[in-house]
mmCIF file of C-alpha atoms in Angstrom:
data_model
loop_
_atom_site.group_PDB
_atom_site.id
_atom_site.type_symbol
_atom_site.label_atom_id
_atom_site.label_comp_id
_atom_site.label_asym_id
_atom_site.label_seq_id
_atom_site.Cartn_x
_atom_site.Cartn_y
_atom_site.Cartn_z
ATOM 1 C CA ILE A 1 22.835 74.584 166.219
ATOM 2 C CA ASN A 2 24.344 71.463 164.900
ATOM 3 C CA ALA A 3 23.007 69.557 167.883
ATOM 4 C CA GLU A 4 19.484 70.939 167.448
ATOM 5 C CA TYR A 5 19.523 70.408 163.705
ATOM 6 C CA GLY A 6 20.845 66.915 164.131
ATOM 7 C CA GLY A 7 18.057 66.019 166.590
ATOM 8 C CA TRP A 8 15.392 67.476 164.309
ATOM 9 C CA LEU A 9 16.791 65.576 161.333
ATOM 10 C CA VAL A 10 16.788 62.342 163.267
ATOM 11 C CA SER A 11 13.161 62.851 164.350
ATOM 12 C CA ARG A 12 12.072 63.616 160.770
ATOM 13 C CA MET A 13 13.799 60.583 159.450
ATOM 14 C CA ALA A 14 12.143 58.387 162.072
ATOM 15 C CA ALA A 15 8.708 59.787 161.207
ATOM 16 C CA ASN A 16 9.135 59.206 157.481
ATOM 17 C CA GLN A 17 10.786 55.796 157.737
ATOM 18 C CA THR A 18 8.831 52.953 155.841
ATOM 19 C CA THR A 19 9.146 49.284 156.511
ATOM 20 C CA VAL A 20 10.630 47.344 153.588
ATOM 21 C CA ALA A 21 9.397 43.703 153.473
ATOM 22 C CA ALA A 22 11.830 40.955 152.882
ATOM 23 C CA PRO A 23 11.780 39.583 149.315
ATOM 24 C CA ALA A 24 9.271 36.693 148.886
ATOM 25 C CA ALA A 25 10.524 33.303 148.005
ATOM 26 C CA ALA A 26 10.414 32.691 144.233
ATOM 27 C CA GLY A 27 7.480 30.402 143.088
ATOM 28 C CA PRO A 28 7.809 27.531 140.620
ATOM 29 C CA SER A 29 8.576 28.807 137.133
ATOM 30 C CA LYS A 30 9.253 25.569 135.248
ATOM 31 C CA PRO A 31 6.293 23.488 133.984
ATOM 32 C CA CYS A 32 5.929 20.009 135.409
ATOM 33 C CA LYS A 33 6.616 17.420 132.700
ATOM 34 C CA TYR A 34 4.557 14.793 134.530
ATOM 35 C CA PHE A 35 1.518 17.100 134.816
ATOM 36 C CA LYS A 36 1.752 17.625 131.058
ATOM 37 C CA LYS A 37 1.256 13.888 130.629
ATOM 38 C CA GLY A 38 -1.432 13.733 133.329
ATOM 39 C CA GLN A 39 0.752 11.576 135.546
ATOM 40 C CA CYS A 40 1.830 13.902 138.407
ATOM 41 C CA LYS A 41 0.400 12.774 141.754
ATOM 42 C CA ASN A 42 2.525 15.013 144.004
ATOM 43 C CA GLU A 43 0.258 17.541 145.737
ATOM 44 C CA GLN A 44 3.302 19.590 146.809
ATOM 45 C CA CYS A 45 5.038 19.490 143.447
ATOM 46 C CA GLY A 46 7.523 22.339 143.021
ATOM 47 C CA TYR A 47 6.808 22.748 139.314
ATOM 48 C CA LEU A 48 3.999 24.557 137.476
ATOM 49 C CA HIS A 49 0.717 22.720 136.924
ATOM 50 C CA GLU A 50 -0.797 24.797 134.129
ATOM 51 C CA TYR A 51 -2.668 24.219 130.877
ATOM 52 C CA CYS A 52 -1.609 25.747 127.567
ATOM 53 C CA ARG A 53 -3.487 29.011 126.915
ATOM 54 C CA PHE A 54 -3.102 28.702 123.140
ATOM 55 C CA TYR A 55 -4.325 25.101 122.655
ATOM 56 C CA ALA A 56 -7.886 26.088 121.720
ATOM 57 C CA GLN A 57 -6.640 28.436 118.975
ATOM 58 C CA GLY A 58 -3.993 25.963 117.899
ATOM 59 C CA CYS A 59 -0.688 25.837 119.757
ATOM 60 C CA ALA A 60 2.223 26.431 117.390
ATOM 61 C CA ASN A 61 4.568 24.361 119.554
ATOM 62 C CA GLY A 62 2.580 21.184 119.134
ATOM 63 C CA ASP A 63 3.962 18.266 121.124
ATOM 64 C CA ALA A 64 7.014 20.347 122.051
ATOM 65 C CA CYS A 65 4.853 22.683 124.159
ATOM 66 C CA PRO A 66 5.908 22.369 127.853
ATOM 67 C CA TYR A 67 2.323 22.953 129.052
ATOM 68 C CA ARG A 68 -0.481 20.473 129.197
ATOM 69 C CA HIS A 69 -2.931 20.467 126.298
ATOM 70 C CA LEU A 70 -6.620 20.119 127.145
ATOM 71 C CA PRO A 71 -8.335 16.937 125.783
ATOM 72 C CA PRO A 72 -11.026 17.481 123.081
ATOM 73 C CA GLU A 73 -14.611 17.948 124.233
ATOM 74 C CA PRO A 74 -16.943 14.958 123.668
ATOM 75 C CA SER A 75 -19.071 16.992 121.239
ATOM 76 C CA THR A 76 -16.175 17.984 118.975
ATOM 77 C CA ALA A 77 -15.475 16.232 115.689
ATOM 78 C CA PRO A 78 -13.317 13.098 115.848
ATOM 79 C CA ASP A 79 -9.661 13.307 115.094
ATOM 80 C CA PRO A 80 -9.271 12.945 111.315
ATOM 81 C CA LEU A 81 -5.889 11.279 111.844
ATOM 82 C CA ALA A 82 -7.374 8.586 114.064
ATOM 83 C CA PRO A 83 -7.759 5.161 112.398
ATOM 84 C CA ALA A 84 -11.257 4.573 111.028
ATOM 85 C CA THR A 85 -13.419 2.030 112.806
ATOM 86 C CA ARG A 86 -14.153 -0.944 110.542
ATOM 87 C CA GLU A 87 -17.793 -1.978 110.405
ATOM 88 C CA ASN A 88 -18.595 -5.647 109.998
ATOM 89 C CA LYS A 89 -19.627 -6.646 106.505
ATOM 90 C CA ALA A 90 -23.113 -7.865 105.660
ATOM 91 C CA TYR A 91 -24.369 -10.440 103.164
ATOM 92 C CA ALA A 92 -27.893 -11.262 102.015
ATOM 93 C CA ILE A 93 -29.097 -14.764 101.206
ATOM 94 C CA ASP A 94 -32.136 -16.254 99.493
ATOM 95 C CA CYS A 95 -32.995 -19.840 98.568
ATOM 96 C CA GLU A 96 -35.568 -21.540 96.350
ATOM 97 C CA PHE A 97 -37.136 -24.839 97.373
ATOM 98 C CA ILE A 98 -39.059 -27.826 96.109
ATOM 99 C CA GLN A 99 -40.956 -30.440 98.081
ATOM 100 C CA VAL A 100 -39.606 -33.990 97.973
ATOM 101 C CA ARG A 101 -40.481 -37.354 99.474
ATOM 102 C CA GLN A 102 -38.145 -39.931 100.898
ATOM 103 C CA GLY A 103 -38.904 -43.467 101.986
ATOM 104 C CA LYS A 104 -41.832 -45.759 101.358
ATOM 105 C CA GLY A 105 -45.050 -46.657 103.073
ATOM 106 C CA ALA A 106 -45.489 -45.577 106.665
ATOM 107 C CA ASP A 107 -41.838 -44.473 106.848
ATOM 108 C CA ALA A 108 -42.180 -41.987 103.972
ATOM 109 C CA ARG A 109 -41.663 -38.347 104.860
ATOM 110 C CA GLN A 110 -42.051 -35.117 102.939
ATOM 111 C CA PHE A 111 -39.795 -32.071 103.329
ATOM 112 C CA ALA A 112 -38.420 -29.038 101.488
ATOM 113 C CA VAL A 113 -34.963 -29.056 99.892
ATOM 114 C CA THR A 114 -32.916 -26.217 98.424
ATOM 115 C CA VAL A 115 -32.533 -26.188 94.634
ATOM 116 C CA SER A 116 -31.184 -22.652 94.165
ATOM 117 C CA VAL A 117 -29.191 -20.281 96.394
ATOM 118 C CA GLY A 118 -28.129 -16.661 95.949
ATOM 119 C CA ILE A 119 -25.747 -14.664 98.176
ATOM 120 C CA VAL A 120 -24.840 -10.999 97.584
ATOM 121 C CA SER A 121 -22.618 -8.505 99.395
ATOM 122 C CA GLN A 122 -23.770 -5.229 100.941
ATOM 123 C CA ARG A 123 -22.632 -3.543 97.712
ATOM 124 C CA LEU A 124 -25.039 -5.806 95.780
ATOM 125 C CA GLU A 125 -22.222 -7.828 94.239
ATOM 126 C CA THR A 126 -23.080 -11.444 93.456
ATOM 127 C CA ILE A 127 -21.000 -13.682 95.696
ATOM 128 C CA LEU A 128 -22.754 -16.928 94.790
ATOM 129 C CA TYR A 129 -25.625 -17.913 92.543
ATOM 130 C CA ALA A 130 -25.969 -21.591 91.792
ATOM 131 C CA ARG A 131 -28.386 -24.436 91.339
ATOM 132 C CA VAL A 132 -28.276 -27.056 94.080
ATOM 133 C CA LYS A 133 -28.621 -30.768 93.430
ATOM 134 C CA GLN A 134 -31.621 -32.667 94.666
ATOM 135 C CA PRO A 135 -30.622 -35.028 97.507
ATOM 136 C CA PRO A 136 -30.146 -38.638 96.409
ATOM 137 C CA ARG A 137 -32.881 -41.208 96.957
ATOM 138 C CA THR A 138 -35.673 -38.602 97.001
ATOM 139 C CA GLN A 139 -38.688 -38.173 94.737
ATOM 140 C CA VAL A 140 -40.001 -34.746 93.677
ATOM 141 C CA PHE A 141 -43.441 -34.127 95.162
ATOM 142 C CA ASP A 142 -44.111 -30.468 94.279
ATOM 143 C CA ASP A 143 -41.896 -28.170 92.196
ATOM 144 C CA SER A 144 -44.588 -25.853 90.802
ATOM 145 C CA PHE A 145 -43.348 -22.700 92.557
ATOM 146 C CA ALA A 146 -39.741 -23.174 91.438
ATOM 147 C CA ARG A 147 -40.894 -23.771 87.862
ATOM 148 C CA ALA A 148 -43.614 -21.110 87.509
ATOM 149 C CA VAL A 149 -42.268 -18.264 89.663
ATOM 150 C CA SER A 150 -38.510 -18.804 89.721
ATOM 151 C CA HIS A 151 -38.459 -20.116 86.123
ATOM 152 C CA LEU A 152 -36.037 -22.905 87.002
ATOM 153 C CA ASP A 153 -35.514 -25.834 84.697
ATOM 154 C CA GLY A 154 -36.977 -29.086 85.994
ATOM 155 C CA ASP A 155 -33.719 -31.059 85.985
ATOM 156 C CA TRP A 156 -33.141 -31.063 89.749
ATOM 157 C CA SER A 157 -30.042 -33.259 89.475
ATOM 158 C CA THR A 158 -28.068 -30.289 88.110
ATOM 159 C CA GLY A 159 -25.970 -28.039 90.327
ATOM 160 C CA ILE A 160 -23.573 -27.909 93.249
ATOM 161 C CA ARG A 161 -23.812 -29.976 96.404
ATOM 162 C CA VAL A 162 -25.660 -28.252 99.230
ATOM 163 C CA ASP A 163 -22.501 -28.551 101.375
ATOM 164 C CA VAL A 164 -20.830 -25.845 99.240
ATOM 165 C CA ALA A 165 -23.493 -23.283 100.146
ATOM 166 C CA ARG A 166 -23.491 -24.398 103.770
ATOM 167 C CA CYS A 167 -19.720 -23.913 104.079
ATOM 168 C CA LEU A 168 -19.952 -20.420 102.590
ATOM 169 C CA VAL A 169 -22.623 -19.367 105.086
ATOM 170 C CA GLN A 170 -20.567 -20.876 107.914
ATOM 171 C CA ASP A 171 -17.450 -18.941 106.814
ATOM 172 C CA VAL A 172 -19.364 -15.650 106.586
ATOM 173 C CA LEU A 173 -20.645 -15.968 110.139
ATOM 174 C CA ASP A 174 -17.259 -17.154 111.455
ATOM 175 C CA GLU A 175 -15.741 -13.909 110.147
ATOM 176 C CA GLY A 176 -18.169 -11.926 112.307
ATOM 177 C CA CYS A 177 -20.246 -10.706 109.360
ATOM 178 C CA THR A 178 -24.004 -10.142 109.387
ATOM 179 C CA MET A 179 -26.311 -12.403 107.382
ATOM 180 C CA VAL A 180 -29.514 -10.776 106.100
ATOM 181 C CA GLY A 181 -32.580 -12.491 104.666
ATOM 182 C CA TRP A 182 -36.315 -12.391 104.143
ATOM 183 C CA GLN A 183 -37.949 -15.079 106.286
ATOM 184 C CA ILE A 184 -34.409 -16.297 106.732
ATOM 185 C CA ASP A 185 -35.481 -19.158 108.996
ATOM 186 C CA ALA A 186 -36.666 -21.049 105.911
ATOM 187 C CA ASP A 187 -33.323 -20.464 104.154
ATOM 188 C CA PHE A 188 -31.297 -21.820 107.078
ATOM 189 C CA ASN A 189 -33.679 -24.746 107.516
ATOM 190 C CA GLY A 190 -33.410 -25.564 103.813
ATOM 191 C CA LEU A 191 -29.622 -25.614 104.148
ATOM 192 C CA ARG A 192 -29.898 -27.751 107.314
ATOM 193 C CA LEU A 193 -28.263 -25.024 109.400
ATOM 194 C CA GLU A 194 -30.830 -24.836 112.206
ATOM 195 C CA GLN A 195 -28.250 -25.201 114.976
ATOM 196 C CA LEU A 196 -25.939 -22.602 113.434
ATOM 197 C CA MET A 197 -28.809 -20.142 113.323
ATOM 198 C CA ALA A 198 -29.609 -20.743 116.974
ATOM 199 C CA ASP A 199 -25.957 -20.202 117.957
ATOM 200 C CA ARG A 200 -25.406 -17.081 115.799
ATOM 201 C CA ARG A 201 -28.791 -15.404 116.129
ATOM 202 C CA HIS A 202 -27.122 -12.093 117.052
ATOM 203 C CA GLN A 203 -25.475 -12.019 113.608
ATOM 204 C CA ILE A 204 -28.676 -12.704 111.659
ATOM 205 C CA GLU A 205 -31.248 -10.102 110.593
ATOM 206 C CA ASP A 206 -34.684 -11.094 109.268
ATOM 207 C CA MET A 207 -36.099 -8.178 107.272
ATOM 208 C CA SER A 208 -39.572 -9.740 107.201
ATOM 209 C CA GLU A 209 -39.796 -8.862 110.913
ATOM 210 C CA GLN A 210 -38.849 -5.223 110.276
ATOM 211 C CA TYR A 211 -41.294 -4.478 107.428
ATOM 212 C CA LEU A 212 -44.835 -5.271 108.577
ATOM 213 C CA THR A 213 -48.364 -4.207 107.695
ATOM 214 C CA THR A 214 -50.218 -1.660 109.826
ATOM 215 C CA ASN A 215 -51.873 -4.570 111.637
ATOM 216 C CA GLY A 216 -48.487 -6.085 112.482
ATOM 217 C CA ASN A 217 -48.684 -8.906 109.929
ATOM 218 C CA LYS A 218 -45.940 -10.031 107.604
ATOM 219 C CA CYS A 219 -45.959 -9.209 103.909
ATOM 220 C CA GLN A 220 -44.072 -10.335 100.816
ATOM 221 C CA LEU A 221 -40.610 -9.134 99.892
ATOM 222 C CA SER A 222 -41.833 -7.618 96.616
ATOM 223 C CA GLU A 223 -44.601 -5.689 98.396
ATOM 224 C CA ALA A 224 -42.222 -4.086 100.885
ATOM 225 C CA TYR A 225 -39.742 -3.287 98.114
ATOM 226 C CA GLN A 226 -42.357 -1.654 95.871
ATOM 227 C CA TYR A 227 -43.792 0.443 98.692
ATOM 228 C CA ILE A 228 -40.434 1.654 100.080
ATOM 229 C CA PHE A 229 -38.686 2.420 96.796
ATOM 230 C CA ALA A 230 -41.754 3.209 94.629
ATOM 231 C CA ARG A 231 -40.501 1.032 91.781
ATOM 232 C CA PRO A 232 -41.478 -2.442 90.621
ATOM 233 C CA ALA A 233 -39.744 -5.443 92.112
ATOM 234 C CA VAL A 234 -38.103 -7.318 89.249
ATOM 235 C CA ALA A 235 -37.029 -10.674 90.609
ATOM 236 C CA HIS A 236 -36.355 -13.757 88.512
ATOM 237 C CA ASP A 237 -34.195 -15.867 90.803
ATOM 238 C CA ALA A 238 -32.745 -16.199 94.299
ATOM 239 C CA CYS A 239 -29.972 -13.705 93.556
ATOM 240 C CA ASP A 240 -32.475 -10.971 92.621
ATOM 241 C CA ASP A 241 -34.416 -11.590 95.829
ATOM 242 C CA ALA A 242 -31.194 -11.353 97.842
ATOM 243 C CA LYS A 243 -30.374 -7.991 96.243
ATOM 244 C CA MET A 244 -33.821 -6.603 97.076
ATOM 245 C CA THR A 245 -33.416 -7.816 100.654
ATOM 246 C CA MET A 246 -30.036 -6.081 100.920
ATOM 247 C CA GLU A 247 -31.514 -2.791 99.639
ATOM 248 C CA LEU A 248 -34.218 -3.002 102.303
ATOM 249 C CA TRP A 249 -31.523 -3.679 104.918
ATOM 250 C CA HIS A 250 -29.699 -0.486 103.907
ATOM 251 C CA HIS A 251 -32.979 1.477 104.165
ATOM 252 C CA TRP A 252 -33.648 -0.044 107.585
ATOM 253 C CA LYS A 253 -30.198 0.976 108.807
ATOM 254 C CA ARG A 254 -30.569 4.555 107.503
ATOM 255 C CA SER A 255 -33.904 4.871 109.314
ATOM 256 C CA GLY A 256 -32.291 4.048 112.661
ATOM 257 C CA LYS A 257 -33.189 0.314 112.622
ATOM 258 C CA ARG A 258 -36.845 1.067 113.375
ATOM 259 C CA GLN A 259 -39.691 -1.161 112.264
ATOM 260 C CA CYS A 260 -41.543 0.102 109.200
ATOM 261 C CA PHE A 261 -45.327 -0.381 109.023
ATOM 262 C CA LEU A 262 -46.800 -0.462 105.517
ATOM 263 C CA PRO A 263 -50.469 0.481 104.848
ATOM 264 C CA LEU A 264 -51.122 -2.549 102.632
ATOM 265 C CA GLN A 265 -54.581 -3.878 101.814
ATOM 266 C CA TRP A 266 -56.311 -6.984 100.560
ATOM 267 C CA TRP A 267 -58.185 -6.355 97.294
ATOM 268 C CA THR A 268 -61.054 -8.839 97.274
ATOM 269 C CA ILE A 269 -63.470 -9.954 94.576
ATOM 270 C CA LYS A 270 -66.469 -12.095 95.488
ATOM 271 C CA TRP A 271 -68.445 -13.946 92.809
ATOM 272 C CA GLN A 272 -72.078 -14.966 93.461
ATOM 273 C CA CYS A 273 -73.533 -17.148 90.727
ATOM 274 C CA SER A 274 -77.098 -18.346 90.272
ATOM 275 C CA GLY A 275 -77.958 -21.223 92.601
ATOM 276 C CA SER A 276 -80.550 -22.684 90.245
ATOM 277 C CA SER A 277 -77.838 -24.108 88.005
ATOM 278 C CA PRO A 278 -76.612 -27.647 88.653
ATOM 279 C CA THR A 279 -73.473 -27.943 90.754
ATOM 280 C CA SER A 280 -71.590 -29.484 87.861
ATOM 281 C CA ASP A 281 -72.312 -26.384 85.752
ATOM 282 C CA PHE A 282 -70.864 -24.088 88.414
ATOM 283 C CA VAL A 283 -67.785 -26.257 88.813
ATOM 284 C CA SER A 284 -67.224 -26.036 85.075
ATOM 285 C CA PHE A 285 -67.933 -22.289 85.101
ATOM 286 C CA ARG A 286 -65.488 -21.715 87.942
ATOM 287 C CA TRP A 287 -62.771 -23.701 86.199
ATOM 288 C CA ASN A 288 -63.192 -22.297 82.696
ATOM 289 C CA ILE A 289 -64.178 -18.691 83.467
ATOM 290 C CA LEU A 290 -63.423 -17.623 87.046
ATOM 291 C CA ARG A 291 -60.120 -19.318 87.788
ATOM 292 C CA PRO A 292 -57.018 -17.057 87.806
ATOM 293 C CA GLU A 293 -54.196 -17.697 85.426
ATOM 294 C CA LYS A 294 -51.357 -19.961 86.519
ATOM 295 C CA SER A 295 -48.984 -16.992 86.758
ATOM 296 C CA ASP A 296 -51.361 -15.342 89.238
ATOM 297 C CA ARG A 297 -51.070 -18.093 91.860
ATOM 298 C CA SER A 298 -48.391 -16.177 93.768
ATOM 299 C CA THR A 299 -50.339 -12.906 93.737
ATOM 300 C CA CYS A 300 -53.823 -14.024 94.790
ATOM 301 C CA ILE A 301 -55.326 -16.350 97.372
ATOM 302 C CA GLU A 302 -58.469 -18.441 96.988
ATOM 303 C CA GLU A 303 -60.369 -17.450 100.088
ATOM 304 C CA ALA A 304 -63.772 -19.140 99.670
ATOM 305 C CA ALA A 305 -65.410 -21.578 97.267
ATOM 306 C CA SER A 306 -68.752 -23.374 97.709
ATOM 307 C CA ASP A 307 -69.869 -26.483 95.881
ATOM 308 C CA LEU A 308 -73.317 -26.158 97.493
ATOM 309 C CA PRO A 309 -75.632 -23.117 97.200
ATOM 310 C CA VAL A 310 -75.609 -20.578 100.070
ATOM 311 C CA ALA A 311 -77.820 -17.596 100.876
ATOM 312 C CA MET A 312 -77.607 -14.740 98.375
ATOM 313 C CA ASP A 313 -75.998 -11.532 99.655
ATOM 314 C CA TYR A 314 -77.824 -8.486 98.246
ATOM 315 C CA THR A 315 -77.176 -4.779 98.623
ATOM 316 C CA ALA A 316 -79.495 -3.418 95.902
ATOM 317 C CA ARG A 317 -81.972 -6.172 95.091
ATOM 318 C CA GLU A 318 -84.155 -4.063 92.817
ATOM 319 C CA GLU A 319 -81.195 -3.434 90.501
ATOM 320 C CA LEU A 320 -80.320 -7.088 89.919
ATOM 321 C CA GLY A 321 -82.952 -7.928 87.326
ATOM 322 C CA GLY A 322 -83.522 -11.668 86.959
ATOM 323 C CA LEU A 323 -80.872 -12.439 89.573
ATOM 324 C CA ALA A 324 -83.037 -10.716 92.212
ATOM 325 C CA SER A 325 -85.379 -13.727 92.245
ATOM 326 C CA GLU A 326 -82.554 -16.014 93.342
ATOM 327 C CA GLU A 327 -82.505 -16.988 97.012
ATOM 328 C CA SER A 328 -79.253 -18.941 96.908
ATOM 329 C CA CYS A 329 -76.008 -18.843 95.003
ATOM 330 C CA TYR A 330 -72.601 -20.400 94.568
ATOM 331 C CA VAL A 331 -69.727 -18.345 95.984
ATOM 332 C CA TYR A 332 -66.174 -18.040 94.756
ATOM 333 C CA GLN A 333 -63.971 -15.432 96.456
ATOM 334 C CA LEU A 334 -60.395 -14.355 95.762
ATOM 335 C CA ARG A 335 -58.188 -11.771 97.422
ATOM 336 C CA PHE A 336 -55.309 -10.026 95.701
ATOM 337 C CA ARG A 337 -52.243 -8.268 97.037
ATOM 338 C CA GLN A 338 -52.423 -5.399 94.529
ATOM 339 C CA ASN A 339 -55.355 -3.524 93.023
ATOM 340 C CA ASP A 340 -53.743 -3.733 89.572
ATOM 341 C CA GLU A 341 -53.683 -7.511 89.858
ATOM 342 C CA ARG A 342 -57.390 -7.630 90.703
ATOM 343 C CA THR A 343 -58.215 -5.274 87.818
ATOM 344 C CA ARG A 344 -56.234 -7.446 85.412
ATOM 345 C CA TYR A 345 -58.053 -10.552 86.621
ATOM 346 C CA PHE A 346 -61.458 -8.782 86.404
ATOM 347 C CA ASN A 347 -60.814 -7.864 82.749
ATOM 348 C CA LEU A 348 -59.626 -11.408 82.040
ATOM 349 C CA VAL A 349 -62.932 -12.842 83.302
ATOM 350 C CA LYS A 350 -64.864 -10.396 81.130
ATOM 351 C CA GLN A 351 -62.905 -11.480 78.049
ATOM 352 C CA ARG A 352 -63.542 -15.143 78.848
ATOM 353 C CA MET A 353 -67.293 -14.543 79.219
ATOM 354 C CA ILE A 354 -67.480 -12.609 75.960
ATOM 355 C CA LYS A 355 -65.515 -15.316 74.158
ATOM 356 C CA ALA A 356 -67.840 -17.983 75.589
ATOM 357 C CA GLY A 357 -70.884 -15.985 74.416
ATOM 358 C CA ILE A 358 -72.512 -15.813 77.867
ATOM 359 C CA MET A 359 -72.248 -12.048 78.453
ATOM 360 C CA GLU A 360 -72.572 -8.889 76.407
ATOM 361 C CA ASP A 361 -71.764 -6.182 78.952
ATOM 362 C CA VAL A 362 -71.052 -5.476 82.619
ATOM 363 C CA ILE A 363 -73.636 -3.404 84.500
ATOM 364 C CA PRO A 364 -72.527 -1.446 87.618
ATOM 365 C CA VAL A 365 -74.918 -1.884 90.543
ATOM 366 C CA PRO A 366 -75.437 1.310 92.591
ATOM 367 C CA THR A 367 -75.081 0.968 96.350
ATOM 368 C CA THR A 368 -75.645 3.373 99.236
ATOM 369 C CA ASN A 369 -73.219 1.592 101.551
ATOM 370 C CA PRO A 370 -69.579 2.362 100.602
ATOM 371 C CA GLU A 371 -68.291 -0.274 103.061
ATOM 372 C CA VAL A 372 -69.833 -3.007 100.910
ATOM 373 C CA GLY A 373 -67.690 -1.995 97.942
ATOM 374 C CA HIS A 374 -68.543 -1.898 94.257
ATOM 375 C CA GLN A 375 -70.856 -4.444 92.619
ATOM 376 C CA TYR A 376 -71.147 -5.426 88.971
ATOM 377 C CA LEU A 377 -73.802 -7.581 87.313
ATOM 378 C CA PHE A 378 -72.715 -10.076 84.656
ATOM 379 C CA GLY A 379 -75.833 -10.924 82.674
ATOM 380 C CA ASP A 380 -78.618 -12.386 84.820
ATOM 381 C CA PHE A 381 -76.601 -15.082 86.512
ATOM 382 C CA CYS A 382 -73.478 -13.640 88.172
ATOM 383 C CA LEU A 383 -72.747 -10.788 90.611
ATOM 384 C CA ALA A 384 -69.227 -9.539 91.389
ATOM 385 C CA THR A 385 -68.497 -7.569 94.580
ATOM 386 C CA LEU A 386 -65.197 -5.699 94.866
ATOM 387 C CA HIS A 387 -63.925 -4.267 98.160
ATOM 388 C CA GLN A 388 -60.719 -3.877 100.132
ATOM 389 C CA THR A 389 -59.683 -4.406 103.748
ATOM 390 C CA ALA A 390 -56.581 -3.478 105.732
ATOM 391 C CA ARG A 391 -54.192 -6.361 106.246
#
C-alpha cells in the first residue's frame, strides 16, 4: 500500500509541478544626475533617465529634485525672475535755420545755418534747448521764417557754438541710442553732420517718411500731429517741434512701425478779376486786398498769379451779371493746408473789400458741377472759386 500510495503521490506531484522563473535582474533605481542637467551621453547608462512628473504642477523639491525638470514651452510667459532686457533710448531733435551768405563776388555762396536746436528724451524731457551763434564772417540773407514762425529774436550772434550741439548728437549715437526727427536730413546737414548720418543711418528714424498723404507725399509735422492726436499742434520753438516728433514716434512704435497714410487735402481758392482793368490796378488790388497775412505764409502757397489777362473760366455765365461780359481776367490762386485757414483768409478778404468800399455783399453762384467747387461773386469785378483736391 505504501508503495502504491507513494507512486501515486509522486505522479500527482509531477503533474501539478509549476516552473518557477529565476528572479530578474534589478533595473536602475537611482536617477542619473547628468541626465538631470541634460549632459548624459551614455546610451547604456545604468541610472534612470526620467523627467519629474510634478514639474508642471510645481515640484515642491525645486532644484533639489533628483529628476530632470522639463524646460518651459516657447508660448509660456517669460520667467519673472529673469533680468529685464534694456531697450535702447531714443531722442528727438529739431533745428531752426536762417540763410546766410559768405564771400564776395563770384566766390560768394549761400547756405543754411542752425540758429536754434532742441533735443528731448523719449519721456519728453528737455535735454537741450539753445540758440546757436551765427558763423563768423557771414551775412544774413533771409531770416524771415525764424523771425515770423519761430519768433526768434534777430540777434543771431547770441547763443552757444554749433560744436556743442554736434558733440551732444555724436555722444547720443555713440551710446547706441536712436535719434528721431522730422525731415532729419536737414537737421544733420545744418549741424554739418552729413558723414555721421551716413555712417549711423540704422540709428536714425525720419518720421516724415512714416506719415504720408494718401498719394504718398510728405506733409508737415503739425498736420500729422493734428490728424493723429486730434488736438492742435502748439509749437513755438525747436523744442516743441522735437516733442511733437517724439510723440509721433511713440505712436508709430505702438502701431507696429507701419507707415500711416493721412487723407489730407489742398483747400484752394482761385480769384478771377475783371480783365478790362489796367494791369497796375490789379497789381495794387492783389497786394492790398487779396494777399494773405504775413502769419499765413507758412500755411498757404501761392500757386498761380498772372500779370496779363487770361481766358475767363465760367461755370454759370448767366449768373455773373456784369462780369459775364468779360472775356479775359487776371488770376490769383492760393492753396491752403487746412479748410479753417482758407475760411479765415476768405473772411479777411471780405473785410478788406468792405473797408475799401468796393463791395457790399458776397453772392453765391449756383453750379451744377460739384467737381468745380463753390463760386462766389464779389460785386461785378471779381469771382472766387473754392474747391479741394487730394494731396
